Tab-separated table of C-alpha atoms in Angstrom:
chain	number	residue	atom	x	y	z
A	1	MET	CA	81.089	138.683	-51.147
A	2	LYS	CA	83.600	139.931	-53.705
A	3	ILE	CA	86.136	137.319	-54.766
A	4	ASP	CA	88.373	137.028	-57.800
A	5	ALA	CA	88.197	133.259	-58.185
A	6	SER	CA	91.096	133.274	-60.648
A	7	THR	CA	93.467	134.256	-57.821
A	8	LEU	CA	92.452	131.468	-55.451
A	9	SER	CA	94.220	128.180	-54.911
A	10	PHE	CA	92.038	125.082	-54.959
A	11	ASP	CA	93.095	124.450	-51.353
A	12	LEU	CA	92.188	127.667	-49.529
A	13	ALA	CA	94.662	126.762	-46.776
A	14	ASP	CA	97.221	128.278	-49.154
A	15	HIS	CA	95.778	131.705	-48.289
A	16	GLY	CA	96.960	132.986	-44.908
A	17	GLY	CA	94.294	135.679	-44.667
A	18	PRO	CA	90.816	136.589	-45.909
A	19	VAL	CA	90.162	136.053	-49.602
A	20	GLY	CA	86.959	138.124	-49.776
A	21	ASP	CA	85.196	140.999	-48.046
A	22	LEU	CA	82.537	139.095	-46.090
A	23	PHE	CA	84.338	139.910	-42.820
A	24	PRO	CA	85.772	143.468	-43.023
A	25	GLN	CA	89.070	143.752	-41.178
A	26	PRO	CA	89.950	146.509	-38.676
A	27	VAL	CA	92.403	149.083	-39.989
A	28	ARG	CA	93.242	150.911	-36.754
A	29	ALA	CA	93.587	149.731	-33.164
A	30	GLU	CA	90.384	151.527	-32.147
A	31	ASP	CA	88.461	149.600	-34.826
A	32	TRP	CA	88.794	146.539	-32.579
A	33	GLU	CA	87.100	148.140	-29.586
A	34	GLN	CA	83.565	147.205	-30.703
A	35	TYR	CA	84.489	143.518	-30.402
A	36	ILE	CA	86.040	143.529	-26.914
A	37	LEU	CA	84.406	141.316	-24.300
A	38	SER	CA	83.692	142.983	-20.971
A	39	GLU	CA	85.527	142.244	-17.752
A	40	ALA	CA	82.365	140.537	-16.477
A	41	GLN	CA	82.191	138.238	-19.504
A	42	VAL	CA	85.832	137.225	-19.145
A	43	ARG	CA	85.415	136.518	-15.431
A	44	ALA	CA	82.239	134.514	-16.105
A	45	PHE	CA	84.177	132.362	-18.563
A	46	GLN	CA	86.910	131.794	-16.015
A	47	GLU	CA	84.363	130.828	-13.337
A	48	ASP	CA	81.812	128.833	-15.347
A	49	GLY	CA	83.975	127.486	-18.195
A	50	TYR	CA	81.822	129.064	-20.900
A	51	ILE	CA	80.089	132.259	-22.017
A	52	SER	CA	77.172	132.569	-24.399
A	53	GLY	CA	75.121	135.080	-26.366
A	54	ILE	CA	78.074	136.608	-28.245
A	55	PRO	CA	77.009	138.176	-31.587
A	56	LEU	CA	79.450	137.085	-34.306
A	57	LEU	CA	77.621	136.973	-37.637
A	58	THR	CA	75.175	139.236	-39.456
A	59	GLY	CA	72.131	137.793	-41.189
A	60	GLU	CA	73.874	138.246	-44.545
A	61	GLN	CA	76.954	136.379	-43.357
A	62	VAL	CA	74.823	133.496	-42.054
A	63	ASP	CA	73.015	133.301	-45.400
A	64	VAL	CA	76.317	133.087	-47.289
A	65	LEU	CA	77.606	130.325	-45.005
A	66	ASN	CA	74.391	128.321	-45.260
A	67	THR	CA	74.549	128.508	-49.052
A	68	GLU	CA	78.137	127.242	-48.944
A	69	LEU	CA	77.112	124.546	-46.484
A	70	GLU	CA	74.795	123.042	-49.095
A	71	ARG	CA	77.816	122.633	-51.364
A	72	LEU	CA	79.934	121.173	-48.555
A	73	GLN	CA	77.314	118.490	-47.982
A	74	MET	CA	77.693	117.405	-51.617
A	75	PRO	CA	81.427	117.832	-52.378
A	76	ASP	CA	83.154	116.333	-55.378
A	77	GLU	CA	86.026	113.921	-54.759
A	78	LYS	CA	88.742	116.590	-54.949
A	79	GLU	CA	86.927	118.799	-52.465
A	80	LYS	CA	86.202	115.913	-50.130
A	81	ALA	CA	89.912	115.063	-50.062
A	82	LEU	CA	90.613	118.441	-48.419
A	83	PHE	CA	88.611	117.535	-45.308
A	84	PHE	CA	90.414	116.109	-42.272
A	85	HIS	CA	87.250	114.186	-41.408
A	86	TYR	CA	83.998	113.745	-43.319
A	87	GLU	CA	80.905	111.789	-42.306
A	88	SER	CA	77.585	112.368	-44.062
A	89	ASN	CA	76.025	110.557	-41.127
A	90	GLU	CA	77.990	109.909	-37.958
A	91	SER	CA	74.993	109.014	-35.824
A	92	GLU	CA	75.058	105.606	-34.144
A	93	ASP	CA	71.246	105.550	-34.260
A	94	PRO	CA	70.101	104.203	-37.663
A	95	ASP	CA	66.975	106.377	-37.458
A	96	LYS	CA	68.926	109.616	-36.945
A	97	VAL	CA	71.312	111.747	-39.046
A	98	LEU	CA	74.291	113.802	-37.897
A	99	PHE	CA	76.472	115.385	-40.569
A	100	HIS	CA	79.960	116.032	-39.174
A	101	ALA	CA	82.930	117.329	-41.132
A	102	ILE	CA	86.295	118.895	-40.259
A	103	GLY	CA	88.086	121.197	-42.684
A	104	GLY	CA	85.386	123.142	-44.505
A	105	TRP	CA	87.530	126.278	-44.246
A	106	ARG	CA	89.829	124.763	-46.888
A	107	VAL	CA	87.012	124.401	-49.433
A	108	THR	CA	84.755	127.475	-49.573
A	109	PRO	CA	85.663	131.169	-49.195
A	110	GLY	CA	83.026	132.077	-46.614
A	111	PHE	CA	84.049	129.361	-44.156
A	112	HIS	CA	87.683	130.144	-44.916
A	113	ASP	CA	87.246	133.811	-44.057
A	114	LEU	CA	85.099	133.136	-40.989
A	115	ILE	CA	88.209	132.166	-39.044
A	116	TRP	CA	89.476	135.736	-39.580
A	117	SER	CA	86.259	137.325	-38.307
A	118	PRO	CA	87.400	140.196	-36.051
A	119	ALA	CA	84.641	139.516	-33.509
A	120	TYR	CA	85.759	135.893	-33.227
A	121	ARG	CA	89.468	136.682	-33.078
A	122	MET	CA	89.198	139.331	-30.363
A	123	ALA	CA	86.994	137.178	-28.125
A	124	ALA	CA	89.225	134.138	-28.620
A	125	TYR	CA	92.334	136.166	-27.757
A	126	GLN	CA	90.729	137.386	-24.540
A	127	LEU	CA	89.572	133.886	-23.522
A	128	LEU	CA	92.875	132.202	-24.359
A	129	GLY	CA	94.981	135.073	-23.074
A	130	ALA	CA	97.608	134.484	-25.761
A	131	PRO	CA	98.261	134.683	-29.524
A	132	PHE	CA	96.606	131.730	-31.209
A	133	ARG	CA	96.194	129.582	-34.306
A	134	LEU	CA	93.328	127.696	-35.867
A	135	PHE	CA	93.318	124.114	-34.640
A	136	HIS	CA	90.457	123.049	-36.902
A	137	ASP	CA	86.839	123.819	-37.698
A	138	GLN	CA	83.859	121.469	-37.494
A	139	LEU	CA	80.451	121.386	-39.146
A	140	PHE	CA	77.549	119.775	-37.290
A	141	CYS	CA	74.169	119.516	-39.018
A	142	LYS	CA	71.026	117.974	-37.550
A	143	PRO	CA	68.215	117.779	-40.117
A	144	ALA	CA	64.629	118.404	-39.130
A	145	LYS	CA	62.695	115.547	-37.491
A	146	HIS	CA	65.552	113.031	-37.362
A	147	GLY	CA	68.688	114.871	-36.273
A	148	GLY	CA	71.116	112.849	-34.173
A	149	VAL	CA	72.728	113.595	-30.835
A	150	VAL	CA	76.219	114.775	-29.964
A	151	ALA	CA	76.774	112.883	-26.720
A	152	TRP	CA	78.249	114.416	-23.561
A	153	HIS	CA	82.010	114.888	-23.842
A	154	GLN	CA	85.008	117.124	-23.213
A	155	ASP	CA	86.690	118.403	-26.365
A	156	PHE	CA	90.222	117.877	-25.106
A	157	SER	CA	89.556	114.197	-24.479
A	158	TYR	CA	89.795	113.861	-28.292
A	159	TRP	CA	92.700	116.312	-28.640
A	160	THR	CA	95.386	114.746	-26.472
A	161	PHE	CA	97.527	114.431	-29.613
A	162	THR	CA	98.507	118.033	-28.823
A	163	LYS	CA	100.201	119.647	-25.815
A	164	PRO	CA	99.865	121.633	-23.640
A	165	MET	CA	96.116	121.944	-23.189
A	166	HIS	CA	95.638	125.579	-24.228
A	167	HIS	CA	92.614	125.370	-26.521
A	168	LEU	CA	89.262	127.091	-26.954
A	169	THR	CA	86.025	126.127	-28.695
A	170	CYS	CA	83.626	128.581	-30.327
A	171	TRP	CA	80.158	127.240	-31.256
A	172	ILE	CA	78.239	129.376	-33.804
A	173	GLY	CA	74.617	128.749	-34.747
A	174	LEU	CA	73.681	128.859	-38.426
A	175	ASP	CA	70.038	128.360	-37.381
A	176	ASP	CA	68.243	129.445	-34.242
A	177	ALA	CA	69.290	126.793	-31.713
A	178	THR	CA	66.556	125.796	-29.268
A	179	THR	CA	65.807	122.987	-26.851
A	180	GLU	CA	63.394	121.638	-29.470
A	181	ASN	CA	65.898	121.336	-32.347
A	182	GLY	CA	68.909	120.081	-30.420
A	183	CYS	CA	70.816	123.027	-28.973
A	184	LEU	CA	74.013	122.592	-26.982
A	185	TYR	CA	73.924	122.074	-23.198
A	186	TYR	CA	76.666	122.986	-20.735
A	187	VAL	CA	77.493	121.903	-17.179
A	188	PRO	CA	78.756	125.107	-15.533
A	189	GLY	CA	81.975	124.579	-13.593
A	190	SER	CA	82.695	121.145	-15.084
A	191	HIS	CA	85.912	122.500	-16.647
A	192	ARG	CA	87.432	121.961	-13.186
A	193	TRP	CA	86.688	118.213	-13.132
A	194	GLY	CA	89.900	117.171	-14.859
A	195	LEU	CA	90.181	115.030	-18.000
A	196	LEU	CA	87.574	112.262	-17.940
A	197	PRO	CA	87.426	109.018	-19.971
A	198	ILE	CA	85.790	109.118	-23.411
A	199	THR	CA	82.282	107.625	-23.453
A	200	GLY	CA	81.468	108.193	-27.137
A	201	LEU	CA	80.493	111.131	-29.331
A	202	THR	CA	77.319	110.133	-31.164
A	203	GLY	CA	75.777	107.332	-29.145
A	204	ASP	CA	74.236	107.013	-25.675
A	205	MET	CA	73.713	110.448	-24.090
A	206	ASP	CA	73.648	108.937	-20.596
A	207	ALA	CA	76.910	106.981	-20.936
A	208	VAL	CA	78.874	109.831	-19.360
A	209	ARG	CA	77.102	109.283	-16.020
A	210	ASN	CA	79.126	106.080	-15.621
A	211	VAL	CA	82.397	108.021	-15.348
A	212	LEU	CA	81.153	110.737	-12.968
A	213	SER	CA	81.393	110.735	-9.196
A	214	ALA	CA	78.214	111.126	-7.134
A	215	GLU	CA	79.103	114.778	-6.525
A	216	GLN	CA	79.657	115.367	-10.247
A	217	VAL	CA	76.318	113.744	-11.116
A	218	THR	CA	74.589	116.243	-8.817
A	219	VAL	CA	76.242	119.114	-10.693
A	220	PHE	CA	75.633	117.441	-14.057
A	221	ASP	CA	71.906	117.292	-13.412
A	222	LYS	CA	71.906	121.113	-13.251
A	223	LYS	CA	72.975	121.387	-16.900
A	224	VAL	CA	72.072	124.567	-18.768
A	225	ALA	CA	70.580	124.859	-22.272
A	226	ASN	CA	72.647	127.018	-24.636
A	227	ALA	CA	69.749	128.344	-26.730
A	228	LEU	CA	70.989	130.945	-29.226
A	229	PRO	CA	69.692	132.955	-32.193
A	230	ARG	CA	71.424	132.216	-35.463
A	231	GLY	CA	74.670	134.127	-35.890
A	232	TYR	CA	75.339	134.133	-32.152
A	233	ALA	CA	78.087	132.154	-30.473
A	234	SER	CA	79.199	130.555	-27.252
A	235	PHE	CA	82.784	129.889	-26.204
A	236	HIS	CA	83.859	127.051	-23.939
A	237	HIS	CA	86.904	125.646	-22.186
A	238	PRO	CA	88.431	122.399	-23.570
A	239	LEU	CA	87.405	120.475	-20.422
A	240	MET	CA	83.824	121.804	-20.373
A	241	MET	CA	81.306	118.954	-20.296
A	242	HIS	CA	78.800	119.574	-23.083
A	243	GLY	CA	76.480	117.771	-25.476
A	244	SER	CA	73.333	118.215	-27.545
A	245	TYR	CA	70.187	116.143	-27.831
A	246	ALA	CA	68.305	114.927	-30.897
A	247	ASN	CA	66.404	117.214	-33.252
A	248	ASP	CA	62.815	115.996	-33.556
A	249	SER	CA	61.481	119.426	-34.517
A	250	ALA	CA	60.378	120.636	-37.945
A	251	ARG	CA	63.458	122.890	-38.275
A	252	PRO	CA	67.114	122.038	-38.984
A	253	ARG	CA	69.927	122.829	-36.566
A	254	ARG	CA	73.159	123.695	-38.337
A	255	ALA	CA	76.322	124.951	-36.666
A	256	ILE	CA	79.965	125.753	-37.330
A	257	VAL	CA	82.527	125.194	-34.579
A	258	LEU	CA	85.921	126.922	-34.524
A	259	ASN	CA	88.624	125.325	-32.403
A	260	ALA	CA	91.659	127.436	-31.541
A	261	MET	CA	94.982	126.652	-29.864
A	262	SER	CA	97.673	128.908	-28.474
A	263	ASP	CA	100.599	129.677	-30.760
A	264	GLY	CA	103.395	127.232	-29.921
A	265	THR	CA	101.154	124.196	-29.324
A	266	LEU	CA	103.115	120.993	-29.982
A	267	SER	CA	102.205	117.652	-31.487
A	268	ASN	CA	101.793	114.857	-28.938
A	269	ILE	CA	100.835	112.189	-31.430
A	270	GLU	CA	103.321	109.497	-30.383
A	271	ASN	CA	101.163	107.759	-27.771
A	272	TYR	CA	97.757	108.868	-29.035
A	273	GLU	CA	95.251	106.021	-28.755
A	274	ARG	CA	93.094	107.032	-31.745
A	275	GLN	CA	95.645	107.157	-34.570
A	276	GLU	CA	93.086	106.054	-37.163
A	277	ALA	CA	91.065	109.227	-36.526
A	278	LEU	CA	94.025	111.314	-37.706
A	279	ARG	CA	94.705	109.530	-40.981
A	280	HIS	CA	93.569	112.534	-43.065
A	281	PHE	CA	95.197	115.190	-40.881
A	282	PRO	CA	98.462	116.799	-42.045
A	283	PRO	CA	101.777	115.378	-40.786
A	284	MET	CA	102.333	116.257	-37.123
A	285	PRO	CA	105.755	114.968	-35.979
A	286	GLN	CA	106.026	114.442	-32.228
A	287	ASP	CA	107.082	117.525	-30.194
A	288	ILE	CA	107.038	119.816	-33.250
A	289	ALA	CA	105.018	123.055	-33.092
A	290	LEU	CA	101.882	123.052	-35.243
A	291	THR	CA	102.692	125.966	-37.537
A	292	SER	CA	102.002	124.693	-41.064
A	293	LYS	CA	99.470	126.271	-43.428
A	294	HIS	CA	96.881	123.905	-41.944
A	295	PHE	CA	97.135	125.753	-38.610
A	296	PRO	CA	97.194	129.446	-39.594
A	297	LEU	CA	98.122	132.151	-37.091
A	298	LEU	CA	94.947	134.156	-36.442
A	299	PHE	CA	95.970	136.647	-33.776
A	300	GLU	CA	99.257	138.027	-32.508
A	301	ALA	CA	99.802	140.821	-29.997
A	302	SER	CA	101.984	143.114	-32.067
A	303	GLY	CA	101.999	146.278	-34.146
A	304	GLU	CA	99.635	149.168	-33.526
A	305	LEU	CA	97.255	146.857	-31.665
A	306	ALA	CA	99.750	146.162	-28.880
A	307	SER	CA	98.869	149.260	-26.808
A	308	LEU	CA	95.159	148.371	-26.929
A	309	LEU	CA	95.762	144.753	-25.929
A	310	ARG	CA	97.496	145.776	-22.723
A	311	ALA	CA	94.263	147.387	-21.540
A	312	ILE	CA	91.651	144.765	-22.456
A	313	PRO	CA	90.464	142.110	-19.963
A	314	LYS	CA	91.922	138.635	-20.445
A	315	VAL	CA	91.712	135.354	-18.583
A	316	ASP	CA	94.406	134.203	-16.187
A	317	ALA	CA	95.798	131.724	-18.693
A	318	ALA	CA	98.182	130.019	-16.248
A	319	ALA	CA	95.324	129.253	-13.863
A	320	LEU	CA	92.728	128.321	-16.492
A	321	TYR	CA	94.968	126.196	-18.726
A	322	PRO	CA	97.426	124.250	-16.504
A	323	CYS	CA	100.112	122.469	-18.496
A	324	LYS	CA	99.498	118.861	-17.379
A	325	HIS	CA	96.198	117.005	-17.648
A	326	ASN	CA	96.098	113.280	-16.929
A	327	ARG	CA	92.844	111.399	-17.267
A	328	VAL	CA	90.845	111.073	-14.073
A	329	PRO	CA	90.355	107.383	-13.130
A	330	LEU	CA	86.841	105.933	-13.131
A	331	PRO	CA	84.989	106.505	-9.842
């Protein structure tokens, strides 16, 4: 990865585009065609709330990110201050470890440039159906033999400080993710359940059953393992019920998650119940669009790409991302 370090700001959020050549950028409209999701993949996302098995990273790119990840797990104080959230161990089980951090893209060039990966940006555009910005990234690392859980949840249940709900999550494996080392699980169709109460992120995996109806429990029990080779990704809807179990295997399970939001998303921080969780986030005045350097624009339908975009399959954004989402009361 070729980088002239002398040209880089300490905070890589100052750079509104790639700073190296790890992710070559398309030059012509036709250069994007190799990254386009099929009509069947887009329809599957609309129906099931997720798609999986999307190749995003080469082996070389994964190696670069894993090398940077070692540094991100031992940042100095200045680097750590760039993160919006940083927990060396967020597990509620004292015998388990779950590294979780938000904001790595501001610290190292590989994670910074990952958000401009053409394969990621094209897929995200198709699954959001609109120009979009980075909301934030997340690092989740489960060490071998004692990796902690990420309990069942819906992403948007933690993101109600924004509006409307027009978000998308991309989960990318930096190791092979298997049922043995704590891969993600999905509940197909659960994105149509509405916004459910929060039951915790790193504690009891079964707590979510207390907020589900009998019919939902039946569907929940048909959950699907999202096993993926390293470098491959899945994308899911912000109301998709998902979680991952402990890693008791002899191999680590590391992942990077990219969370996107449609361009024009507004702050809804005024009545947010978890204000303390946002203490390291940038200022987000109520009802103001999130357009600062901390939320860079990653894809816009303009220029020579516009003619191509009219022909590619996209979700029905109005149907998939309704504007209002109130929490569903407990059954």
